[in-house]
Structures are given as structure tokens and as C-alpha cells.
Coordinates of C-alpha atoms in Angstrom, one line a residue:
M32 CA 17.0 48.5 15.9
I33 CA 19.9 46.5 14.3
T34 CA 21.8 48.3 11.4
S35 CA 24.4 47.6 8.7
T36 CA 27.3 49.1 10.9
T37 CA 26.3 46.7 14.1
F38 CA 25.7 43.8 12.3
T39 CA 29.2 42.3 11.1
P40 CA 28.6 39.4 9.0
S41 CA 32.7 38.5 9.3
G42 CA 32.1 35.5 6.6
L43 CA 29.6 33.7 8.5
P44 CA 27.5 30.6 6.6
V45 CA 24.0 30.8 6.2
L46 CA 21.5 29.1 3.6
I47 CA 18.9 31.1 1.4
G48 CA 15.7 28.3 2.1
S49 CA 14.1 26.2 -0.1
L50 CA 15.1 22.1 1.3
P51 CA 14.5 19.2 -0.5
L52 CA 12.5 18.2 1.7
D53 CA 9.5 16.6 3.5
D54 CA 9.1 17.5 7.6
H55 CA 9.9 21.0 8.9
Q56 CA 12.3 19.0 12.0
Q57 CA 15.0 17.7 10.2
A58 CA 15.2 20.5 8.0
L59 CA 15.3 22.0 10.9
D60 CA 18.5 20.0 12.8
W61 CA 20.2 19.9 9.0
I62 CA 19.7 23.8 9.3
F63 CA 21.1 23.9 13.1
A64 CA 23.8 21.4 12.3
A65 CA 25.3 23.5 8.8
T66 CA 24.8 26.9 10.1
P67 CA 24.2 27.2 14.0
E68 CA 25.9 31.5 13.9
I69 CA 22.9 32.1 11.1
P70 CA 20.3 29.8 11.2
L71 CA 16.8 30.5 9.4
W72 CA 14.0 28.4 8.7
P73 CA 13.3 26.2 6.0
Q74 CA 10.4 26.2 3.1
L75 CA 9.2 23.1 1.8
P76 CA 8.3 23.7 -2.1
G77 CA 7.1 19.5 -2.0
N78 CA 4.2 21.2 -0.7
P79 CA 2.0 23.3 -2.8
L80 CA 1.4 26.0 -0.2
E81 CA 5.0 26.8 0.8
Q82 CA 6.1 27.6 -3.4
M83 CA 7.5 30.4 -4.6
M84 CA 3.1 32.7 -4.8
P85 CA 1.3 30.6 -2.8
Q86 CA 3.5 31.0 0.4
F87 CA 3.1 34.6 0.4
A88 CA 0.4 35.1 -0.8
E89 CA -2.9 34.9 1.2
G90 CA -4.6 38.4 2.8
I91 CA -4.0 40.0 -0.7
P92 CA -7.9 39.5 -2.1
C93 CA -7.0 40.4 -6.4
I94 CA -4.4 37.1 -6.0
H95 CA -7.1 34.0 -6.5
E96 CA -6.3 30.4 -5.7
E97 CA -7.9 27.5 -7.4
H98 CA -7.0 23.4 -6.3
L99 CA -3.2 24.7 -5.1
T100 CA -3.2 20.7 -3.8
S101 CA -4.3 19.5 -6.7
P102 CA -1.6 18.5 -10.6
E103 CA -4.5 21.6 -11.8
G104 CA -4.4 24.4 -9.6
R105 CA -3.2 27.2 -10.4
I106 CA -2.8 30.8 -8.6
L107 CA -3.7 33.7 -10.3
F108 CA -5.0 37.7 -10.8
D109 CA -8.7 38.8 -10.9
T110 CA -10.2 42.5 -9.8
S111 CA -13.2 41.4 -11.7
G112 CA -14.9 39.9 -9.1
P113 CA -18.3 41.9 -7.7
D114 CA -17.3 42.4 -4.8
F115 CA -13.8 43.3 -5.0
E116 CA -14.2 47.0 -4.3
A117 CA -15.6 46.7 -0.9
Q118 CA -12.1 43.6 -0.3
Q119 CA -9.6 46.2 -1.9
L120 CA -11.5 48.5 0.5
A121 CA -11.6 46.1 3.4
F122 CA -7.1 46.1 1.9
Y123 CA -6.5 49.0 2.9
E124 CA -8.4 50.4 6.2
D125 CA -6.5 46.6 7.7
Y126 CA -3.2 48.3 6.2
M127 CA -4.5 52.2 7.0
A128 CA -4.4 50.8 10.6
V129 CA -1.1 49.0 11.2
Q130 CA 1.1 51.8 9.9
E131 CA -0.7 54.0 12.0
Q132 CA -0.7 51.0 15.7
P133 CA 2.2 49.2 14.2
D134 CA 1.8 46.5 17.4
T135 CA -1.7 45.8 15.0
L136 CA 0.4 44.2 12.7
A137 CA 0.5 40.7 15.1
A138 CA -3.4 39.9 14.6
S139 CA -3.6 41.5 10.9
R140 CA -3.6 39.9 8.0
F141 CA -0.8 40.6 6.8
R142 CA 0.6 37.6 9.0
V143 CA 1.5 34.5 7.1
S144 CA -0.3 31.5 8.4
R145 CA 0.8 28.5 10.4
E146 CA -0.4 26.1 7.3
R147 CA 1.7 28.1 5.2
A148 CA 4.5 29.2 6.6
E149 CA 5.2 25.3 9.3
G150 CA 9.1 25.6 9.5
L151 CA 8.8 29.7 10.4
Y152 CA 6.6 28.4 13.1
Q153 CA 9.2 25.5 14.1
F154 CA 11.5 27.4 14.2
V155 CA 11.2 30.2 16.3
E156 CA 9.7 27.3 19.1
H157 CA 13.2 25.5 18.4
L158 CA 14.8 29.1 19.4
Q159 CA 12.5 29.7 22.2
A160 CA 12.9 26.3 23.7
D161 CA 16.8 27.2 23.3
R162 CA 17.7 29.7 25.0
A163 CA 20.4 28.2 26.4
A164 CA 22.3 26.9 24.4
S165 CA 24.7 28.6 22.5
R166 CA 23.1 31.7 21.2
P167 CA 23.6 32.6 17.1
A168 CA 24.8 35.7 15.6
A169 CA 21.4 36.6 14.2
V170 CA 18.3 34.7 12.3
K171 CA 17.1 34.8 8.8
G172 CA 13.9 34.8 6.7
Q173 CA 12.8 35.2 3.2
V174 CA 10.1 36.3 1.7
T175 CA 8.1 36.7 -2.3
G176 CA 10.0 40.3 -4.0
P177 CA 7.1 41.9 -5.1
F178 CA 8.7 42.5 -9.0
T179 CA 8.4 37.8 -8.8
M180 CA 5.2 38.0 -7.4
L181 CA 4.4 40.2 -9.7
T182 CA 5.6 38.1 -12.8
G183 CA 4.1 35.0 -11.5
I184 CA 0.7 35.8 -11.2
K185 CA -1.6 35.8 -14.4
D186 CA -5.0 36.6 -15.4
R187 CA -7.1 34.2 -16.9
L188 CA -5.8 35.3 -20.5
G189 CA -2.4 35.2 -19.6
R190 CA -1.5 39.0 -18.5
A191 CA 1.6 39.7 -15.7
G192 CA 0.2 41.4 -12.4
Y193 CA 2.6 44.0 -12.8
Y194 CA 0.6 45.2 -15.8
D195 CA -2.0 46.0 -13.4
E196 CA -2.0 49.8 -11.5
T197 CA -4.3 48.4 -8.6
V198 CA -2.3 44.6 -8.6
R199 CA 1.0 46.1 -8.6
E200 CA 0.2 48.5 -5.9
M201 CA -2.1 46.5 -3.5
V202 CA 0.9 43.8 -3.9
V203 CA 3.6 45.5 -3.1
K204 CA 1.9 47.0 0.0
G205 CA 1.4 43.5 1.0
I206 CA 4.8 41.6 0.8
A207 CA 5.9 44.8 2.7
M208 CA 4.0 44.2 5.2
K209 CA 4.3 40.6 5.6
A210 CA 8.1 41.0 5.4
A211 CA 7.4 43.5 8.2
W212 CA 5.6 40.4 10.8
Q213 CA 8.0 38.0 10.5
A214 CA 10.5 40.5 10.9
S215 CA 8.5 41.0 13.8
F216 CA 7.7 37.9 15.0
L217 CA 10.8 36.7 14.5
S218 CA 12.6 39.2 16.8
A219 CA 10.5 37.3 19.5
S220 CA 13.7 34.7 19.8
G221 CA 15.2 37.9 21.4
L222 CA 18.4 37.8 18.3
P223 CA 18.9 40.1 15.3
V224 CA 16.4 39.3 12.8
I225 CA 17.1 39.2 9.0
V226 CA 15.0 39.1 6.0
F227 CA 15.5 38.4 2.8
I228 CA 13.9 39.2 -0.1
D229 CA 14.2 36.3 -2.6
E230 CA 13.4 38.1 -6.4
P231 CA 14.4 35.2 -8.8
A232 CA 12.2 37.4 -11.4
L233 CA 14.6 40.0 -11.0
A234 CA 16.9 37.3 -14.0
G235 CA 14.9 39.0 -16.8
L236 CA 15.4 42.8 -16.3
G237 CA 16.4 43.7 -19.8
S238 CA 15.7 41.0 -21.6
S239 CA 13.2 41.0 -24.5
A240 CA 10.6 39.3 -21.6
F241 CA 10.4 42.1 -19.5
I242 CA 11.2 45.2 -22.7
S243 CA 8.7 47.5 -20.9
V244 CA 9.9 47.0 -17.1
D245 CA 10.4 50.5 -15.6
N246 CA 13.9 50.1 -14.0
A247 CA 13.2 52.3 -11.4
A248 CA 9.6 51.4 -10.6
V249 CA 10.9 48.0 -9.9
Q250 CA 13.4 49.6 -7.5
E251 CA 10.4 51.7 -5.5
M252 CA 9.0 47.9 -5.3
L253 CA 12.2 47.2 -3.9
N254 CA 12.9 49.4 -1.1
E255 CA 9.3 49.5 0.3
V256 CA 9.6 46.4 0.8
A257 CA 13.4 47.1 2.6
E258 CA 12.0 50.1 4.6
A259 CA 9.4 48.2 6.2
I260 CA 11.7 45.8 7.5
H261 CA 14.2 47.7 8.4
A262 CA 10.6 50.0 10.2
A263 CA 10.4 46.6 12.0
G264 CA 13.8 46.6 13.4
A265 CA 15.7 44.4 10.3
L266 CA 18.1 44.1 8.2
A267 CA 17.1 43.8 4.3
G268 CA 18.5 41.6 1.9
L269 CA 17.7 40.6 -1.8
H270 CA 18.3 38.0 -3.8
V271 CA 19.0 37.0 -7.1
C272 CA 20.4 34.0 -8.5
A273 CA 21.6 35.3 -12.0
N274 CA 22.7 37.9 -13.7
T275 CA 20.2 41.3 -13.4
E276 CA 20.6 45.4 -13.7
W277 CA 23.2 45.4 -10.1
E278 CA 23.0 49.1 -10.5
L279 CA 19.5 48.9 -9.0
L280 CA 20.2 47.4 -6.3
L281 CA 23.6 48.8 -5.0
T282 CA 21.3 51.5 -5.2
S283 CA 18.2 50.5 -3.6
K284 CA 18.2 51.0 0.5
I285 CA 18.7 47.4 0.9
D286 CA 21.5 46.3 3.9
I287 CA 22.8 43.1 2.3
L288 CA 23.1 41.3 -1.5
S289 CA 22.3 37.5 -2.3
F290 CA 24.1 36.6 -5.8
D291 CA 25.1 33.3 -7.1
A292 CA 28.3 34.3 -7.1
Y293 CA 30.2 31.0 -8.4
S294 CA 28.4 31.8 -11.7
F295 CA 28.3 35.4 -11.7
F296 CA 30.8 37.2 -9.7
D297 CA 32.2 38.9 -12.8
K298 CA 29.3 40.6 -13.9
L299 CA 28.9 42.3 -10.6
A300 CA 32.6 42.6 -10.3
A301 CA 33.0 45.1 -13.4
L302 CA 30.5 47.8 -11.4
G303 CA 33.7 48.0 -9.6
A304 CA 32.4 51.6 -8.4
E305 CA 29.0 51.5 -7.7
L306 CA 30.6 47.9 -5.6
H307 CA 33.1 50.3 -4.0
R308 CA 30.4 52.9 -2.4
Y309 CA 27.6 49.8 -1.7
L310 CA 30.3 48.8 0.4
D311 CA 31.2 52.1 1.9
R312 CA 28.1 52.5 3.5
G313 CA 28.3 49.5 4.6
G314 CA 26.6 47.2 2.7
I315 CA 27.4 43.7 2.1
L316 CA 27.4 41.1 -0.6
A317 CA 26.6 37.6 0.5
W318 CA 28.4 35.7 -1.8
G319 CA 27.3 32.4 -3.2
G320 CA 29.8 31.1 -4.3
I321 CA 28.7 27.1 -3.0
P322 CA 27.1 25.9 -6.9
T323 CA 23.8 24.9 -7.1
G324 CA 22.2 25.2 -9.7
N325 CA 24.3 22.6 -11.8
A326 CA 25.1 18.9 -10.4
A327 CA 28.3 18.7 -12.2
D328 CA 29.0 21.6 -10.1
I329 CA 28.6 21.1 -6.7
D330 CA 29.8 17.5 -7.9
K331 CA 33.6 18.1 -8.7
E332 CA 33.5 21.2 -5.9
S333 CA 35.6 20.8 -2.4
A334 CA 36.2 23.7 0.1
D335 CA 39.4 23.8 -0.9
S336 CA 37.9 24.8 -4.8
L337 CA 35.4 26.6 -3.7
A338 CA 37.9 29.1 -1.0
Q339 CA 40.8 29.2 -3.4
L340 CA 36.9 30.5 -5.6
W341 CA 36.6 32.9 -3.4
E342 CA 40.3 34.7 -2.5
A343 CA 40.2 35.0 -6.3
Q344 CA 37.6 36.7 -6.9
A345 CA 37.6 38.9 -3.7
A346 CA 41.6 39.7 -5.2
Q347 CA 39.8 41.6 -7.7
L348 CA 37.9 43.6 -5.4
V349 CA 41.2 44.8 -3.2
K350 CA 42.1 48.5 -3.3
P351 CA 43.8 50.6 -0.3
G352 CA 42.0 50.2 2.6
R353 CA 39.9 47.3 1.9
D354 CA 42.7 43.9 1.8
L355 CA 40.5 40.4 2.1
P356 CA 40.2 40.4 6.0
A357 CA 38.5 43.7 5.5
L358 CA 36.2 41.8 2.1
L359 CA 35.1 39.3 4.2
R360 CA 34.1 41.2 7.1
Q361 CA 31.9 42.5 4.8
M362 CA 30.5 38.8 4.1
L363 CA 28.4 35.8 4.4
I364 CA 29.0 32.7 2.4
T365 CA 25.4 30.9 0.9
P366 CA 24.7 28.5 -1.3
S367 CA 24.0 30.4 -5.1
C368 CA 20.0 29.3 -4.6
G369 CA 18.3 27.7 -1.9
T370 CA 18.5 23.8 -2.4
G371 CA 14.8 22.6 -2.5
S372 CA 14.8 21.6 -6.3
L373 CA 17.9 19.3 -5.5
S374 CA 18.7 15.2 -3.9
R375 CA 19.4 15.2 -0.6
A376 CA 22.6 14.0 -1.5
R377 CA 23.9 17.0 -2.8
A378 CA 21.6 18.7 -1.1
E379 CA 23.3 17.9 1.9
K380 CA 26.9 18.1 0.1
V381 CA 25.7 21.9 -0.7
L382 CA 25.1 22.6 3.2
D383 CA 28.2 20.9 4.1
L384 CA 30.6 23.0 1.7
T385 CA 29.2 25.8 2.7
K386 CA 29.9 25.6 7.1
A387 CA 32.9 23.7 5.6
V388 CA 34.3 27.5 3.7
S389 CA 33.8 29.7 6.0
A390 CA 35.1 28.0 8.8
Q391 CA 38.1 27.3 7.0
L392 CA 38.2 31.5 5.2
R393 CA 37.2 32.7 8.1
A394 CA 40.8 31.2 10.2
K395 CA 42.9 31.7 6.9
Y396 CA 42.1 35.1 7.6
F397 CA 40.2 36.7 11.2
Q398 CA 41.9 36.1 14.1
G399 CA 40.5 33.4 17.2
S400 CA 38.0 35.8 18.3
E401 CA 36.2 36.9 14.8
M402 CA 35.6 32.9 14.0
M403 CA 32.6 33.0 16.1
P404 CA 29.6 35.8 16.0
P405 CA 29.3 38.2 19.3
S406 CA 27.3 35.5 22.5

């Protein structure tokens, strides 16, 4: 089983997931050109079935989809149907079956269909067909996080699924098993696997919109997904692209914290003691230092300026026994978020910058043997 003590990120570049393309093969070409060390499967949100809510909704009976491919389409939760109790019972029977016999997960309701994740299937096929080529250090997947799913789906009156205990329990367990299925599916490559839990909605914690949300309950649901990923033999990452309750994440069971360092590094760095405890236990930081949220930032930055930004930020974390090379060994270099909403030209620049900043930092702080991942 891969663990945070056996996988050393060493400043390698990796992406977040979404790209502004409509062809999965072209997306894979972009990915393997920019991040061959840790490639990932692409999500193309121009396809309604590959957007955050629908992509991981199938097989969870409380979630209903209405005309997703039309402008009037929507996704919601509904437990009022006459057959819901029977569907709920079948869901939990399937859940218990894969708990007792994990080898049945591959053909269970928790698999993600090719219709909703074409990029995932093409990615695995590419890896299997390219075994003779240079081998990556790891491969990355991603799943919509339970909190983002539960605050994104609402009933017909606008109430979020998070506040319905029946819906919350089913969604958390459904997402956990989909993440475990994906980890197992990616492991067919024979490479170490990382699965990110994408949680943009965590940016709302502490705001008036989520005033009644219990942070401990949120951490518990994230831990359930992380534990399912671990049980499938993979590392669990968590991506959040804005400010949030960082202590909740630093003390959770995740192995990798992916954050927008370009805009919010100071918020995370303010928790110095908690951050160092996270690093002391082998936690990894995915430094989202390549901007994606503002076109002007993308246009003005260069590999040199962003490498200098990393140095200035990382210098704030230096302490006895943890110098810049040691910090870089516990970091991945990433964009601050996905590029699915950007123009193609700016998305390409973000990918180029991710590759270049990683290469520049590794060349400066590591010996030659550490600049490339193990074969």
C-alpha cells in the first residue's frame, strides 16, 4: 500500500482536473506533455455529465437528474417517491456487500460509467498501452467531495442535501465507495495512486451561508472518504481553492492538502504550529502557486516570478530541521485550481508554468538524482 512515507512528492508537478477542451485525447496529450511525472485523467466540464455534481451522482438513489443535457436541466435530491425505501435498502445492501467483499467493487453500482468519465477510461488505456515508456512516479484521480455534493444538490424547495440526514448518509457512503472504486481502477496501471477529494464548497465554512454546519461533522465525512481511499491502497488528497477552516483539514486523515497558495498562503501559514504538526506526520502540501482565478494574474506571471514566490512563501515555514529543500520534498507544484473555465491559451500557459516552476525549483534545490521520479 502506498503511504505518505513511501511516496515522496519532491516538488513534482500535477494538475487539478478540469480542462477547457472537448476532446479527451487532446486533453491527455496536454496532460502528459505538462505533467508526465504524475499525470491525471481529464474532466471536460463542457460535457454536462462531466460537471462536478452529475459526474459522481449515478447509483445514489436519493439524487435525481432532470434533462441534464438541456438548458433547463438540473440535479436535485428527492426522497418522496413511492419506491425510495426499496431503493435505499438496495443501496445499503450493495454497500455492505462491497464492505464484506471488496473485490466485488469493480462491478458494483459504485463504479463510474464511461459515459460520465470518458477521460478516466482513456487514461487507463493509455497507461496500459504505454508500459514501455518512462514510468510516472504516480497517477492521480479525483472525485467530487461529499460536502460539495451535499451543498450543491437541493430539494425542490431549495434546501441543501447536507441538512437531510438520510441524504447525507447515502451521499457520503456513495462518494466514499466511488473514490475507492476509482483508486482500484487506477491501480491497474501498476503505479502508485493518488485520489483527490475536490471540495470547493469548503470555502464557505464559517460564513453566514453555513452558520449551522458542524465542522466536526464535516471532518468526519471527509475522513470516511479518505479511509475508503486508503483501504483501496491509495493516498487521499483534498483540494480546496479558497480560504477555509484550515485546522479542520490539517487534523483530518488526508495525506495531501491542495490549496490556492497564490491567493491564500498567508491564511494557511498563520496556523504555523498546526501546519508543522501536519508536516511532521508526513503530510504533503500541494502548493497551488500557479494562478487560475484571475486572467490578469495568469498573463503577468512567469516561471521565474512564481518560483520566487514559492521561495518567499516557503521561507516563512523554515525552522530548524526543515529547510527549503526539505519543504520542497514534501510538496507538489500545482495550479491553484482547475483550468476548465479558462480560455485555451491561458489554460495552456497555466500548464506550461506548472511544468516550468516545478523543474526550476527541483533543479535549484535537489541534486540530479532527485529531479526525476523513480522508474
